[in-house]
Amino acid sequence: NAGVTQTPKFRILKIGQSMTLQCTQDMNHNYMYWYRQDPGMGLKLIYYSVGAGITDKGEVPNGYNVSRSTTEDFPLRLELAAPSQTSVYFCASSGGDTIYEQYFGPGTRLTVT
Amino acid sequence: GENVEQHPSTLSVQEGDSAVIKCTYSDSASNYFPWYKQELGKGPQLIIDIRSNVGEKKDQRIAVTLNKTAKHFSLHITETQPEDSAVYFCAASKNNQGGKLIFGQGTELSVKP
């Protein structure tokens, strides 16, 4: 199993541009999550999904959108990128016997200038 | 909502010494407390967790203790080794939250040989 994969690894955006961060998991997990990690701030939950077709906001959803059309994929969309969205983004999934053990992807480092 | 505070933000120890990282949480309904280790350039990985019906849990050199009355929990690493150097995050969660975790700010542990 590849686990949780994320693309791209790095990206530089100009202010106002849009992009989609891709996340795929091959563990048949129902639960998927998007976090952002800023220096010294820990991980903040942006959006999460408890299954295909179901998404909900986390702690810091403003400026982002998500969709969950399949169990495997959970893309994160940034519309009108702003410098405040410069961060490292992690996707995670959980499921099976324990929905609380989250498996993280390697992250996407995004810079908005 | 839940708030998790983690201390210290940085910790430096000599190889072979013990390291202790502490977290406090605000929501008395939280009942699951995991610890994640994040190595440089990678996503966090679960290393140990504890549920509210248990006061202590050990796994080789790692242990976690929970004080529900005081609403705090701690990670203890004994006989530290250079490969323990990483950023450690605590988190809290409760039932019916879709597996959502609220993370502390992280502790950068440095083990000097």
mmCIF file with all atom_site columns, C-alpha atoms in Angstrom:
data_model
loop_
_atom_site.group_PDB
_atom_site.id
_atom_site.type_symbol
_atom_site.label_atom_id
_atom_site.label_alt_id
_atom_site.label_comp_id
_atom_site.label_asym_id
_atom_site.label_entity_id
_atom_site.label_seq_id
_atom_site.pdbx_PDB_ins_code
_atom_site.Cartn_x
_atom_site.Cartn_y
_atom_site.Cartn_z
_atom_site.occupancy
_atom_site.B_iso_or_equiv
_atom_site.pdbx_formal_charge
_atom_site.auth_seq_id
_atom_site.auth_comp_id
_atom_site.auth_asym_id
_atom_site.auth_atom_id
_atom_site.pdbx_PDB_model_num
ATOM 1   C CA . ASN A 1 1   ? 0.000   0.000  0.000  1.00 0.00 ? 1   ASN A CA 1
ATOM 2   C CA . ALA A 1 2   ? 1.196   3.497  -0.832 1.00 0.00 ? 2   ALA A CA 1
ATOM 3   C CA . GLY A 1 3   ? -0.831  4.904  2.094  1.00 0.00 ? 3   GLY A CA 1
ATOM 4   C CA . VAL A 1 4   ? -1.681  8.594  1.694  1.00 0.00 ? 4   VAL A CA 1
ATOM 5   C CA . THR A 1 5   ? -0.170  10.374 -1.289 1.00 0.00 ? 5   THR A CA 1
ATOM 6   C CA . GLN A 1 6   ? -0.209  14.100 -1.964 1.00 0.00 ? 6   GLN A CA 1
ATOM 7   C CA . THR A 1 7   ? 0.652   16.141 -5.028 1.00 0.00 ? 7   THR A CA 1
ATOM 8   C CA . PRO A 1 8   ? 2.384   18.429 -5.666 1.00 0.00 ? 8   PRO A CA 1
ATOM 9   C CA . LYS A 1 9   ? 5.210   18.428 -3.103 1.00 0.00 ? 9   LYS A CA 1
ATOM 10  C CA . PHE A 1 10  ? 5.965   22.107 -3.617 1.00 0.00 ? 10  PHE A CA 1
ATOM 11  C CA . ARG A 1 11  ? 4.137   24.956 -5.307 1.00 0.00 ? 11  ARG A CA 1
ATOM 12  C CA . ILE A 1 12  ? 4.549   28.713 -5.627 1.00 0.00 ? 12  ILE A CA 1
ATOM 13  C CA . LEU A 1 13  ? 1.406   30.702 -6.386 1.00 0.00 ? 13  LEU A CA 1
ATOM 14  C CA . LYS A 1 14  ? 0.884   34.338 -7.147 1.00 0.00 ? 14  LYS A CA 1
ATOM 15  C CA . ILE A 1 15  ? -1.726  36.265 -5.161 1.00 0.00 ? 15  ILE A CA 1
ATOM 16  C CA . GLY A 1 16  ? -5.166  35.701 -6.656 1.00 0.00 ? 16  GLY A CA 1
ATOM 17  C CA . GLN A 1 17  ? -4.326  32.457 -8.432 1.00 0.00 ? 17  GLN A CA 1
ATOM 18  C CA . SER A 1 18  ? -6.188  29.231 -7.715 1.00 0.00 ? 18  SER A CA 1
ATOM 19  C CA . MET A 1 19  ? -5.027  25.654 -7.385 1.00 0.00 ? 19  MET A CA 1
ATOM 20  C CA . THR A 1 20  ? -6.066  22.212 -6.213 1.00 0.00 ? 20  THR A CA 1
ATOM 21  C CA . LEU A 1 21  ? -4.034  20.096 -3.823 1.00 0.00 ? 21  LEU A CA 1
ATOM 22  C CA . GLN A 1 22  ? -4.544  16.429 -4.523 1.00 0.00 ? 22  GLN A CA 1
ATOM 23  C CA . CYS A 1 23  ? -4.843  13.704 -1.883 1.00 0.00 ? 23  CYS A CA 1
ATOM 24  C CA . THR A 1 24  ? -5.378  9.987  -2.460 1.00 0.00 ? 24  THR A CA 1
ATOM 25  C CA . GLN A 1 25  ? -5.428  7.066  -0.032 1.00 0.00 ? 25  GLN A CA 1
ATOM 26  C CA . ASP A 1 26  ? -5.474  3.361  -0.832 1.00 0.00 ? 26  ASP A CA 1
ATOM 27  C CA . MET A 1 27  ? -6.455  2.025  2.605  1.00 0.00 ? 27  MET A CA 1
ATOM 28  C CA . ASN A 1 28  ? -10.209 2.163  1.990  1.00 0.00 ? 28  ASN A CA 1
ATOM 29  C CA . HIS A 1 29  ? -10.550 4.648  4.847  1.00 0.00 ? 29  HIS A CA 1
ATOM 30  C CA . ASN A 1 30  ? -13.860 6.447  5.200  1.00 0.00 ? 30  ASN A CA 1
ATOM 31  C CA . TYR A 1 31  ? -12.447 9.426  7.078  1.00 0.00 ? 31  TYR A CA 1
ATOM 32  C CA . MET A 1 32  ? -10.180 11.998 5.450  1.00 0.00 ? 32  MET A CA 1
ATOM 33  C CA . TYR A 1 33  ? -8.799  15.307 6.680  1.00 0.00 ? 33  TYR A CA 1
ATOM 34  C CA . TRP A 1 34  ? -6.934  18.380 5.528  1.00 0.00 ? 34  TRP A CA 1
ATOM 35  C CA . TYR A 1 35  ? -4.626  20.269 7.899  1.00 0.00 ? 35  TYR A CA 1
ATOM 36  C CA . ARG A 1 36  ? -2.366  23.235 7.541  1.00 0.00 ? 36  ARG A CA 1
ATOM 37  C CA . GLN A 1 37  ? 0.814   23.550 9.564  1.00 0.00 ? 37  GLN A CA 1
ATOM 38  C CA . ASP A 1 38  ? 2.315   26.939 10.312 1.00 0.00 ? 38  ASP A CA 1
ATOM 39  C CA . PRO A 1 39  ? 5.570   27.329 12.267 1.00 0.00 ? 39  PRO A CA 1
ATOM 40  C CA . GLY A 1 40  ? 4.980   27.054 16.018 1.00 0.00 ? 40  GLY A CA 1
ATOM 41  C CA . MET A 1 41  ? 1.222   26.663 15.542 1.00 0.00 ? 41  MET A CA 1
ATOM 42  C CA . GLY A 1 42  ? 0.724   22.937 15.318 1.00 0.00 ? 42  GLY A CA 1
ATOM 43  C CA . LEU A 1 43  ? -1.757  21.468 12.882 1.00 0.00 ? 43  LEU A CA 1
ATOM 44  C CA . LYS A 1 44  ? -5.061  23.184 12.237 1.00 0.00 ? 44  LYS A CA 1
ATOM 45  C CA . LEU A 1 45  ? -7.956  21.250 10.705 1.00 0.00 ? 45  LEU A CA 1
ATOM 46  C CA . ILE A 1 46  ? -9.289  22.877 7.528  1.00 0.00 ? 46  ILE A CA 1
ATOM 47  C CA . TYR A 1 47  ? -11.950 20.407 6.356  1.00 0.00 ? 47  TYR A CA 1
ATOM 48  C CA . TYR A 1 48  ? -12.780 16.790 6.945  1.00 0.00 ? 48  TYR A CA 1
ATOM 49  C CA . SER A 1 49  ? -14.957 14.086 5.428  1.00 0.00 ? 49  SER A CA 1
ATOM 50  C CA . VAL A 1 50  ? -16.589 11.044 7.012  1.00 0.00 ? 50  VAL A CA 1
ATOM 51  C CA . GLY A 1 51  ? -17.357 9.393  3.688  1.00 0.00 ? 51  GLY A CA 1
ATOM 52  C CA . ALA A 1 52  ? -17.912 9.961  -0.007 1.00 0.00 ? 52  ALA A CA 1
ATOM 53  C CA . GLY A 1 53  ? -20.278 12.853 -0.545 1.00 0.00 ? 53  GLY A CA 1
ATOM 54  C CA . ILE A 1 54  ? -19.988 14.154 3.032  1.00 0.00 ? 54  ILE A CA 1
ATOM 55  C CA . THR A 1 55  ? -17.718 17.029 4.055  1.00 0.00 ? 55  THR A CA 1
ATOM 56  C CA . ASP A 1 56  ? -17.633 19.449 6.971  1.00 0.00 ? 56  ASP A CA 1
ATOM 57  C CA . LYS A 1 57  ? -15.674 22.463 8.121  1.00 0.00 ? 57  LYS A CA 1
ATOM 58  C CA . GLY A 1 58  ? -12.840 22.283 10.593 1.00 0.00 ? 58  GLY A CA 1
ATOM 59  C CA . GLU A 1 59  ? -11.166 25.064 12.586 1.00 0.00 ? 59  GLU A CA 1
ATOM 60  C CA . VAL A 1 60  ? -9.884  27.194 9.690  1.00 0.00 ? 60  VAL A CA 1
ATOM 61  C CA . PRO A 1 61  ? -12.034 26.629 6.538  1.00 0.00 ? 61  PRO A CA 1
ATOM 62  C CA . ASN A 1 62  ? -12.102 30.168 5.121  1.00 0.00 ? 62  ASN A CA 1
ATOM 63  C CA . GLY A 1 63  ? -10.508 30.460 1.687  1.00 0.00 ? 63  GLY A CA 1
ATOM 64  C CA . TYR A 1 64  ? -10.716 26.720 0.963  1.00 0.00 ? 64  TYR A CA 1
ATOM 65  C CA . ASN A 1 65  ? -13.150 24.264 -0.555 1.00 0.00 ? 65  ASN A CA 1
ATOM 66  C CA . VAL A 1 66  ? -13.246 20.484 -0.696 1.00 0.00 ? 66  VAL A CA 1
ATOM 67  C CA . SER A 1 67  ? -15.148 17.712 -2.408 1.00 0.00 ? 67  SER A CA 1
ATOM 68  C CA . ARG A 1 68  ? -15.312 13.944 -1.834 1.00 0.00 ? 68  ARG A CA 1
ATOM 69  C CA . SER A 1 69  ? -16.728 12.139 -4.838 1.00 0.00 ? 69  SER A CA 1
ATOM 70  C CA . THR A 1 70  ? -14.881 8.863  -4.138 1.00 0.00 ? 70  THR A CA 1
ATOM 71  C CA . THR A 1 71  ? -13.590 7.075  -1.041 1.00 0.00 ? 71  THR A CA 1
ATOM 72  C CA . GLU A 1 72  ? -10.005 7.398  -2.272 1.00 0.00 ? 72  GLU A CA 1
ATOM 73  C CA . ASP A 1 73  ? -9.748  11.079 -3.208 1.00 0.00 ? 73  ASP A CA 1
ATOM 74  C CA . PHE A 1 74  ? -10.142 14.260 -1.180 1.00 0.00 ? 74  PHE A CA 1
ATOM 75  C CA . PRO A 1 75  ? -8.907  17.316 -3.119 1.00 0.00 ? 75  PRO A CA 1
ATOM 76  C CA . LEU A 1 76  ? -8.478  20.723 -1.464 1.00 0.00 ? 76  LEU A CA 1
ATOM 77  C CA . ARG A 1 77  ? -9.208  23.780 -3.572 1.00 0.00 ? 77  ARG A CA 1
ATOM 78  C CA . LEU A 1 78  ? -7.693  27.207 -2.931 1.00 0.00 ? 78  LEU A CA 1
ATOM 79  C CA . GLU A 1 79  ? -9.539  30.051 -4.615 1.00 0.00 ? 79  GLU A CA 1
ATOM 80  C CA . LEU A 1 80  ? -7.940  33.507 -4.892 1.00 0.00 ? 80  LEU A CA 1
ATOM 81  C CA . ALA A 1 81  ? -4.756  32.603 -3.058 1.00 0.00 ? 81  ALA A CA 1
ATOM 82  C CA . ALA A 1 82  ? -3.543  35.016 -0.372 1.00 0.00 ? 82  ALA A CA 1
ATOM 83  C CA . PRO A 1 83  ? -0.153  35.287 1.409  1.00 0.00 ? 83  PRO A CA 1
ATOM 84  C CA . SER A 1 84  ? -1.874  34.074 4.609  1.00 0.00 ? 84  SER A CA 1
ATOM 85  C CA . GLN A 1 85  ? -2.320  30.706 2.904  1.00 0.00 ? 85  GLN A CA 1
ATOM 86  C CA . THR A 1 86  ? 1.422   30.153 2.735  1.00 0.00 ? 86  THR A CA 1
ATOM 87  C CA . SER A 1 87  ? 1.818   26.977 4.758  1.00 0.00 ? 87  SER A CA 1
ATOM 88  C CA . VAL A 1 88  ? 2.495   23.262 4.672  1.00 0.00 ? 88  VAL A CA 1
ATOM 89  C CA . TYR A 1 89  ? -0.648  21.275 3.940  1.00 0.00 ? 89  TYR A CA 1
ATOM 90  C CA . PHE A 1 90  ? -1.161  17.722 5.153  1.00 0.00 ? 90  PHE A CA 1
ATOM 91  C CA . CYS A 1 91  ? -3.825  15.277 4.150  1.00 0.00 ? 91  CYS A CA 1
ATOM 92  C CA . ALA A 1 92  ? -4.689  12.391 6.484  1.00 0.00 ? 92  ALA A CA 1
ATOM 93  C CA . SER A 1 93  ? -7.059  9.454  6.562  1.00 0.00 ? 93  SER A CA 1
ATOM 94  C CA . SER A 1 94  ? -8.455  7.075  9.167  1.00 0.00 ? 94  SER A CA 1
ATOM 95  C CA . GLY A 1 95  ? -10.881 4.194  9.299  1.00 0.00 ? 95  GLY A CA 1
ATOM 96  C CA . GLY A 1 96  ? -11.281 0.517  9.971  1.00 0.00 ? 96  GLY A CA 1
ATOM 97  C CA . ASP A 1 97  ? -11.326 -0.521 13.615 1.00 0.00 ? 97  ASP A CA 1
ATOM 98  C CA . THR A 1 98  ? -10.086 2.824  14.823 1.00 0.00 ? 98  THR A CA 1
ATOM 99  C CA . ILE A 1 99  ? -11.189 6.064  13.220 1.00 0.00 ? 99  ILE A CA 1
ATOM 100 C CA . TYR A 1 100 ? -8.884  8.010  15.515 1.00 0.00 ? 100 TYR A CA 1
ATOM 101 C CA . GLU A 1 101 ? -5.525  6.722  14.239 1.00 0.00 ? 101 GLU A CA 1
ATOM 102 C CA . GLN A 1 102 ? -4.809  9.109  11.410 1.00 0.00 ? 102 GLN A CA 1
ATOM 103 C CA . TYR A 1 103 ? -2.304  8.322  8.683  1.00 0.00 ? 103 TYR A CA 1
ATOM 104 C CA . PHE A 1 104 ? -0.672  11.384 7.187  1.00 0.00 ? 104 PHE A CA 1
ATOM 105 C CA . GLY A 1 105 ? 0.643   12.104 3.732  1.00 0.00 ? 105 GLY A CA 1
ATOM 106 C CA . PRO A 1 106 ? 4.080   13.707 3.155  1.00 0.00 ? 106 PRO A CA 1
ATOM 107 C CA . GLY A 1 107 ? 2.687   17.221 2.794  1.00 0.00 ? 107 GLY A CA 1
ATOM 108 C CA . THR A 1 108 ? 2.574   20.011 0.204  1.00 0.00 ? 108 THR A CA 1
ATOM 109 C CA . ARG A 1 109 ? 4.621   23.145 0.818  1.00 0.00 ? 109 ARG A CA 1
ATOM 110 C CA . LEU A 1 110 ? 2.755   26.113 -0.647 1.00 0.00 ? 110 LEU A CA 1
ATOM 111 C CA . THR A 1 111 ? 4.091   29.647 -0.965 1.00 0.00 ? 111 THR A CA 1
ATOM 112 C CA . VAL A 1 112 ? 1.866   32.528 -2.053 1.00 0.00 ? 112 VAL A CA 1
ATOM 113 C CA . THR A 1 113 ? 3.701   35.666 -3.163 1.00 0.00 ? 113 THR A CA 1
ATOM 114 C CA . GLY B 2 1   ? -14.500 24.233 21.510 1.00 0.00 ? 1   GLY B CA 1
ATOM 115 C CA . GLU B 2 2   ? -11.521 22.176 22.596 1.00 0.00 ? 2   GLU B CA 1
ATOM 116 C CA . ASN B 2 3   ? -8.166  23.865 23.146 1.00 0.00 ? 3   ASN B CA 1
ATOM 117 C CA . VAL B 2 4   ? -4.906  21.967 23.656 1.00 0.00 ? 4   VAL B CA 1
ATOM 118 C CA . GLU B 2 5   ? -1.832  23.655 25.096 1.00 0.00 ? 5   GLU B CA 1
ATOM 119 C CA . GLN B 2 6   ? 1.573   21.961 24.836 1.00 0.00 ? 6   GLN B CA 1
ATOM 120 C CA . HIS B 2 7   ? 4.823   22.680 26.690 1.00 0.00 ? 7   HIS B CA 1
ATOM 121 C CA . PRO B 2 8   ? 7.688   23.156 26.251 1.00 0.00 ? 8   PRO B CA 1
ATOM 122 C CA . SER B 2 9   ? 8.002   24.345 22.656 1.00 0.00 ? 9   SER B CA 1
ATOM 123 C CA . THR B 2 10  ? 11.638  23.183 22.517 1.00 0.00 ? 10  THR B CA 1
ATOM 124 C CA . LEU B 2 11  ? 13.476  20.604 24.596 1.00 0.00 ? 11  LEU B CA 1
ATOM 125 C CA . SER B 2 12  ? 17.126  19.626 24.464 1.00 0.00 ? 12  SER B CA 1
ATOM 126 C CA . VAL B 2 13  ? 18.428  16.570 26.335 1.00 0.00 ? 13  VAL B CA 1
ATOM 127 C CA . GLN B 2 14  ? 21.595  14.473 26.403 1.00 0.00 ? 14  GLN B CA 1
ATOM 128 C CA . GLU B 2 15  ? 21.457  11.020 24.915 1.00 0.00 ? 15  GLU B CA 1
ATOM 129 C CA . GLY B 2 16  ? 20.336  8.561  27.585 1.00 0.00 ? 16  GLY B CA 1
ATOM 130 C CA . ASP B 2 17  ? 18.394  11.141 29.590 1.00 0.00 ? 17  ASP B CA 1
ATOM 131 C CA . SER B 2 18  ? 14.613  11.216 29.884 1.00 0.00 ? 18  SER B CA 1
ATOM 132 C CA . ALA B 2 19  ? 12.331  13.710 28.165 1.00 0.00 ? 19  ALA B CA 1
ATOM 133 C CA . VAL B 2 20  ? 8.868   14.802 29.297 1.00 0.00 ? 20  VAL B CA 1
ATOM 134 C CA . ILE B 2 21  ? 6.353   16.792 27.246 1.00 0.00 ? 21  ILE B CA 1
ATOM 135 C CA . LYS B 2 22  ? 3.122   18.032 28.804 1.00 0.00 ? 22  LYS B CA 1
ATOM 136 C CA . CYS B 2 23  ? -0.274  18.954 27.397 1.00 0.00 ? 23  CYS B CA 1
ATOM 137 C CA . THR B 2 24  ? -3.434  20.375 28.905 1.00 0.00 ? 24  THR B CA 1
ATOM 138 C CA . TYR B 2 25  ? -6.896  20.282 27.367 1.00 0.00 ? 25  TYR B CA 1
ATOM 139 C CA . SER B 2 26  ? -10.000 22.321 28.033 1.00 0.00 ? 26  SER B CA 1
ATOM 140 C CA . ASP B 2 27  ? -12.957 20.075 27.126 1.00 0.00 ? 27  ASP B CA 1
ATOM 141 C CA . SER B 2 28  ? -13.720 17.563 29.880 1.00 0.00 ? 28  SER B CA 1
ATOM 142 C CA . ALA B 2 29  ? -15.652 15.471 27.316 1.00 0.00 ? 29  ALA B CA 1
ATOM 143 C CA . SER B 2 30  ? -12.448 14.664 25.405 1.00 0.00 ? 30  SER B CA 1
ATOM 144 C CA . ASN B 2 31  ? -11.642 10.996 25.816 1.00 0.00 ? 31  ASN B CA 1
ATOM 145 C CA . TYR B 2 32  ? -8.874  10.123 23.374 1.00 0.00 ? 32  TYR B CA 1
ATOM 146 C CA . PHE B 2 33  ? -5.334  11.510 23.524 1.00 0.00 ? 33  PHE B CA 1
ATOM 147 C CA . PRO B 2 34  ? -2.768  10.528 20.885 1.00 0.00 ? 34  PRO B CA 1
ATOM 148 C CA . TRP B 2 35  ? 0.846   11.568 20.461 1.00 0.00 ? 35  TRP B CA 1
ATOM 149 C CA . TYR B 2 36  ? 2.390   12.048 17.033 1.00 0.00 ? 36  TYR B CA 1
ATOM 150 C CA . LYS B 2 37  ? 6.048   12.250 15.998 1.00 0.00 ? 37  LYS B CA 1
ATOM 151 C CA . GLN B 2 38  ? 7.015   14.322 12.982 1.00 0.00 ? 38  GLN B CA 1
ATOM 152 C CA . GLU B 2 39  ? 10.444  13.897 11.447 1.00 0.00 ? 39  GLU B CA 1
ATOM 153 C CA . LEU B 2 40  ? 11.894  16.578 9.216  1.00 0.00 ? 40  LEU B CA 1
ATOM 154 C CA . GLY B 2 41  ? 10.137  16.783 5.860  1.00 0.00 ? 41  GLY B CA 1
ATOM 155 C CA . LYS B 2 42  ? 7.575   14.118 6.708  1.00 0.00 ? 42  LYS B CA 1
ATOM 156 C CA . GLY B 2 43  ? 4.012   13.896 7.897  1.00 0.00 ? 43  GLY B CA 1
ATOM 157 C CA . PRO B 2 44  ? 3.216   13.153 11.567 1.00 0.00 ? 44  PRO B CA 1
ATOM 158 C CA . GLN B 2 45  ? 3.089   9.523  12.657 1.00 0.00 ? 45  GLN B CA 1
ATOM 159 C CA . LEU B 2 46  ? 1.176   8.109  15.624 1.00 0.00 ? 46  LEU B CA 1
ATOM 160 C CA . ILE B 2 47  ? 3.522   6.755  18.306 1.00 0.00 ? 47  ILE B CA 1
ATOM 161 C CA . ILE B 2 48  ? 1.221   6.124  21.270 1.00 0.00 ? 48  ILE B CA 1
ATOM 162 C CA . ASP B 2 49  ? -2.278  6.967  22.432 1.00 0.00 ? 49  ASP B CA 1
ATOM 163 C CA . ILE B 2 50  ? -4.387  6.724  25.574 1.00 0.00 ? 50  ILE B CA 1
ATOM 164 C CA . ARG B 2 51  ? -8.080  6.686  26.316 1.00 0.00 ? 51  ARG B CA 1
ATOM 165 C CA . SER B 2 52  ? -9.759  8.361  29.259 1.00 0.00 ? 52  SER B CA 1
ATOM 166 C CA . ASN B 2 53  ? -10.507 5.084  31.024 1.00 0.00 ? 53  ASN B CA 1
ATOM 167 C CA . VAL B 2 54  ? -6.767  4.428  31.444 1.00 0.00 ? 54  VAL B CA 1
ATOM 168 C CA . GLY B 2 55  ? -4.278  6.359  33.573 1.00 0.00 ? 55  GLY B CA 1
ATOM 169 C CA . GLU B 2 56  ? -1.032  5.194  31.996 1.00 0.00 ? 56  GLU B CA 1
ATOM 170 C CA . LYS B 2 57  ? 0.170   3.306  28.950 1.00 0.00 ? 57  LYS B CA 1
ATOM 171 C CA . LYS B 2 58  ? 3.670   2.137  28.041 1.00 0.00 ? 58  LYS B CA 1
ATOM 172 C CA . ASP B 2 59  ? 5.310   0.971  24.847 1.00 0.00 ? 59  ASP B CA 1
ATOM 173 C CA . GLN B 2 60  ? 8.992   0.148  25.305 1.00 0.00 ? 60  GLN B CA 1
ATOM 174 C CA . ARG B 2 61  ? 10.760  3.495  25.982 1.00 0.00 ? 61  ARG B CA 1
ATOM 175 C CA . ILE B 2 62  ? 7.633   5.579  25.555 1.00 0.00 ? 62  ILE B CA 1
ATOM 176 C CA . ALA B 2 63  ? 4.858   6.126  28.083 1.00 0.00 ? 63  ALA B CA 1
ATOM 177 C CA . VAL B 2 64  ? 1.865   8.397  28.335 1.00 0.00 ? 64  VAL B CA 1
ATOM 178 C CA . THR B 2 65  ? 0.076   9.404  31.541 1.00 0.00 ? 65  THR B CA 1
ATOM 179 C CA . LEU B 2 66  ? -3.346  10.995 31.865 1.00 0.00 ? 66  LEU B CA 1
ATOM 180 C CA . ASN B 2 67  ? -4.817  12.999 34.732 1.00 0.00 ? 67  ASN B CA 1
ATOM 181 C CA . LYS B 2 68  ? -8.502  13.516 33.933 1.00 0.00 ? 68  LYS B CA 1
ATOM 182 C CA . THR B 2 69  ? -9.180  15.618 37.005 1.00 0.00 ? 69  THR B CA 1
ATOM 183 C CA . ALA B 2 70  ? -6.483  18.124 36.122 1.00 0.00 ? 70  ALA B CA 1
ATOM 184 C CA . LYS B 2 71  ? -7.125  17.696 32.373 1.00 0.00 ? 71  LYS B CA 1
ATOM 185 C CA . HIS B 2 72  ? -3.551  17.109 31.444 1.00 0.00 ? 72  HIS B CA 1
ATOM 186 C CA . PHE B 2 73  ? -1.528  14.318 29.869 1.00 0.00 ? 73  PHE B CA 1
ATOM 187 C CA . SER B 2 74  ? 2.180   13.798 29.355 1.00 0.00 ? 74  SER B CA 1
ATOM 188 C CA . LEU B 2 75  ? 4.590   11.939 27.095 1.00 0.00 ? 75  LEU B CA 1
ATOM 189 C CA . HIS B 2 76  ? 7.620   10.350 28.718 1.00 0.00 ? 76  HIS B CA 1
ATOM 190 C CA . ILE B 2 77  ? 10.577  9.118  26.678 1.00 0.00 ? 77  ILE B CA 1
ATOM 191 C CA . THR B 2 78  ? 13.272  7.248  28.591 1.00 0.00 ? 78  THR B CA 1
ATOM 192 C CA . GLU B 2 79  ? 16.842  6.453  27.509 1.00 0.00 ? 79  GLU B CA 1
ATOM 193 C CA . THR B 2 80  ? 16.615  8.965  24.685 1.00 0.00 ? 80  THR B CA 1
ATOM 194 C CA . GLN B 2 81  ? 18.502  8.330  21.469 1.00 0.00 ? 81  GLN B CA 1
ATOM 195 C CA . PRO B 2 82  ? 19.501  10.714 18.645 1.00 0.00 ? 82  PRO B CA 1
ATOM 196 C CA . GLU B 2 83  ? 16.795  9.194  16.428 1.00 0.00 ? 83  GLU B CA 1
ATOM 197 C CA . ASP B 2 84  ? 14.197  10.442 18.923 1.00 0.00 ? 84  ASP B CA 1
ATOM 198 C CA . SER B 2 85  ? 14.995  13.976 17.714 1.00 0.00 ? 85  SER B CA 1
ATOM 199 C CA . ALA B 2 86  ? 11.809  15.248 16.035 1.00 0.00 ? 86  ALA B CA 1
ATOM 200 C CA . VAL B 2 87  ? 8.754   17.410 16.626 1.00 0.00 ? 87  VAL B CA 1
ATOM 201 C CA . TYR B 2 88  ? 6.148   15.810 18.895 1.00 0.00 ? 88  TYR B CA 1
ATOM 202 C CA . PHE B 2 89  ? 2.485   16.757 18.891 1.00 0.00 ? 89  PHE B CA 1
ATOM 203 C CA . CYS B 2 90  ? -0.212  15.912 21.398 1.00 0.00 ? 90  CYS B CA 1
ATOM 204 C CA . ALA B 2 91  ? -3.872  15.941 20.427 1.00 0.00 ? 91  ALA B CA 1
ATOM 205 C CA . ALA B 2 92  ? -7.329  15.427 21.900 1.00 0.00 ? 92  ALA B CA 1
ATOM 206 C CA . SER B 2 93  ? -10.591 14.106 20.551 1.00 0.00 ? 93  SER B CA 1
ATOM 207 C CA . LYS B 2 94  ? -13.982 12.962 21.730 1.00 0.00 ? 94  LYS B CA 1
ATOM 208 C CA . ASN B 2 95  ? -16.746 10.667 20.544 1.00 0.00 ? 95  ASN B CA 1
ATOM 209 C CA . ASN B 2 96  ? -19.097 11.722 17.772 1.00 0.00 ? 96  ASN B CA 1
ATOM 210 C CA . GLN B 2 97  ? -16.574 14.132 16.310 1.00 0.00 ? 97  GLN B CA 1
ATOM 211 C CA . GLY B 2 98  ? -15.833 12.201 13.114 1.00 0.00 ? 98  GLY B CA 1
ATOM 212 C CA . GLY B 2 99  ? -12.337 11.327 14.304 1.00 0.00 ? 99  GLY B CA 1
ATOM 213 C CA . LYS B 2 100 ? -11.382 15.010 14.474 1.00 0.00 ? 100 LYS B CA 1
ATOM 214 C CA . LEU B 2 101 ? -8.244  15.797 16.430 1.00 0.00 ? 101 LEU B CA 1
ATOM 215 C CA . ILE B 2 102 ? -7.314  19.115 18.030 1.00 0.00 ? 102 ILE B CA 1
ATOM 216 C CA . PHE B 2 103 ? -3.534  19.391 18.136 1.00 0.00 ? 103 PHE B CA 1
ATOM 217 C CA . GLY B 2 104 ? -1.151  21.113 20.499 1.00 0.00 ? 104 GLY B CA 1
ATOM 218 C CA . GLN B 2 105 ? 1.473   23.497 19.159 1.00 0.00 ? 105 GLN B CA 1
ATOM 219 C CA . GLY B 2 106 ? 4.266   20.927 19.069 1.00 0.00 ? 106 GLY B CA 1
ATOM 220 C CA . THR B 2 107 ? 7.555   20.343 20.907 1.00 0.00 ? 107 THR B CA 1
ATOM 221 C CA . GLU B 2 108 ? 10.860  20.211 19.070 1.00 0.00 ? 108 GLU B CA 1
ATOM 222 C CA . LEU B 2 109 ? 12.972  17.602 20.854 1.00 0.00 ? 109 LEU B CA 1
ATOM 223 C CA . SER B 2 110 ? 16.706  17.547 20.269 1.00 0.00 ? 110 SER B CA 1
ATOM 224 C CA . VAL B 2 111 ? 18.755  14.641 21.639 1.00 0.00 ? 111 VAL B CA 1
ATOM 225 C CA . LYS B 2 112 ? 22.445  15.438 21.724 1.00 0.00 ? 112 LYS B CA 1
ATOM 226 C CA . PRO B 2 113 ? 24.897  12.526 21.418 1.00 0.00 ? 113 PRO B CA 1
#
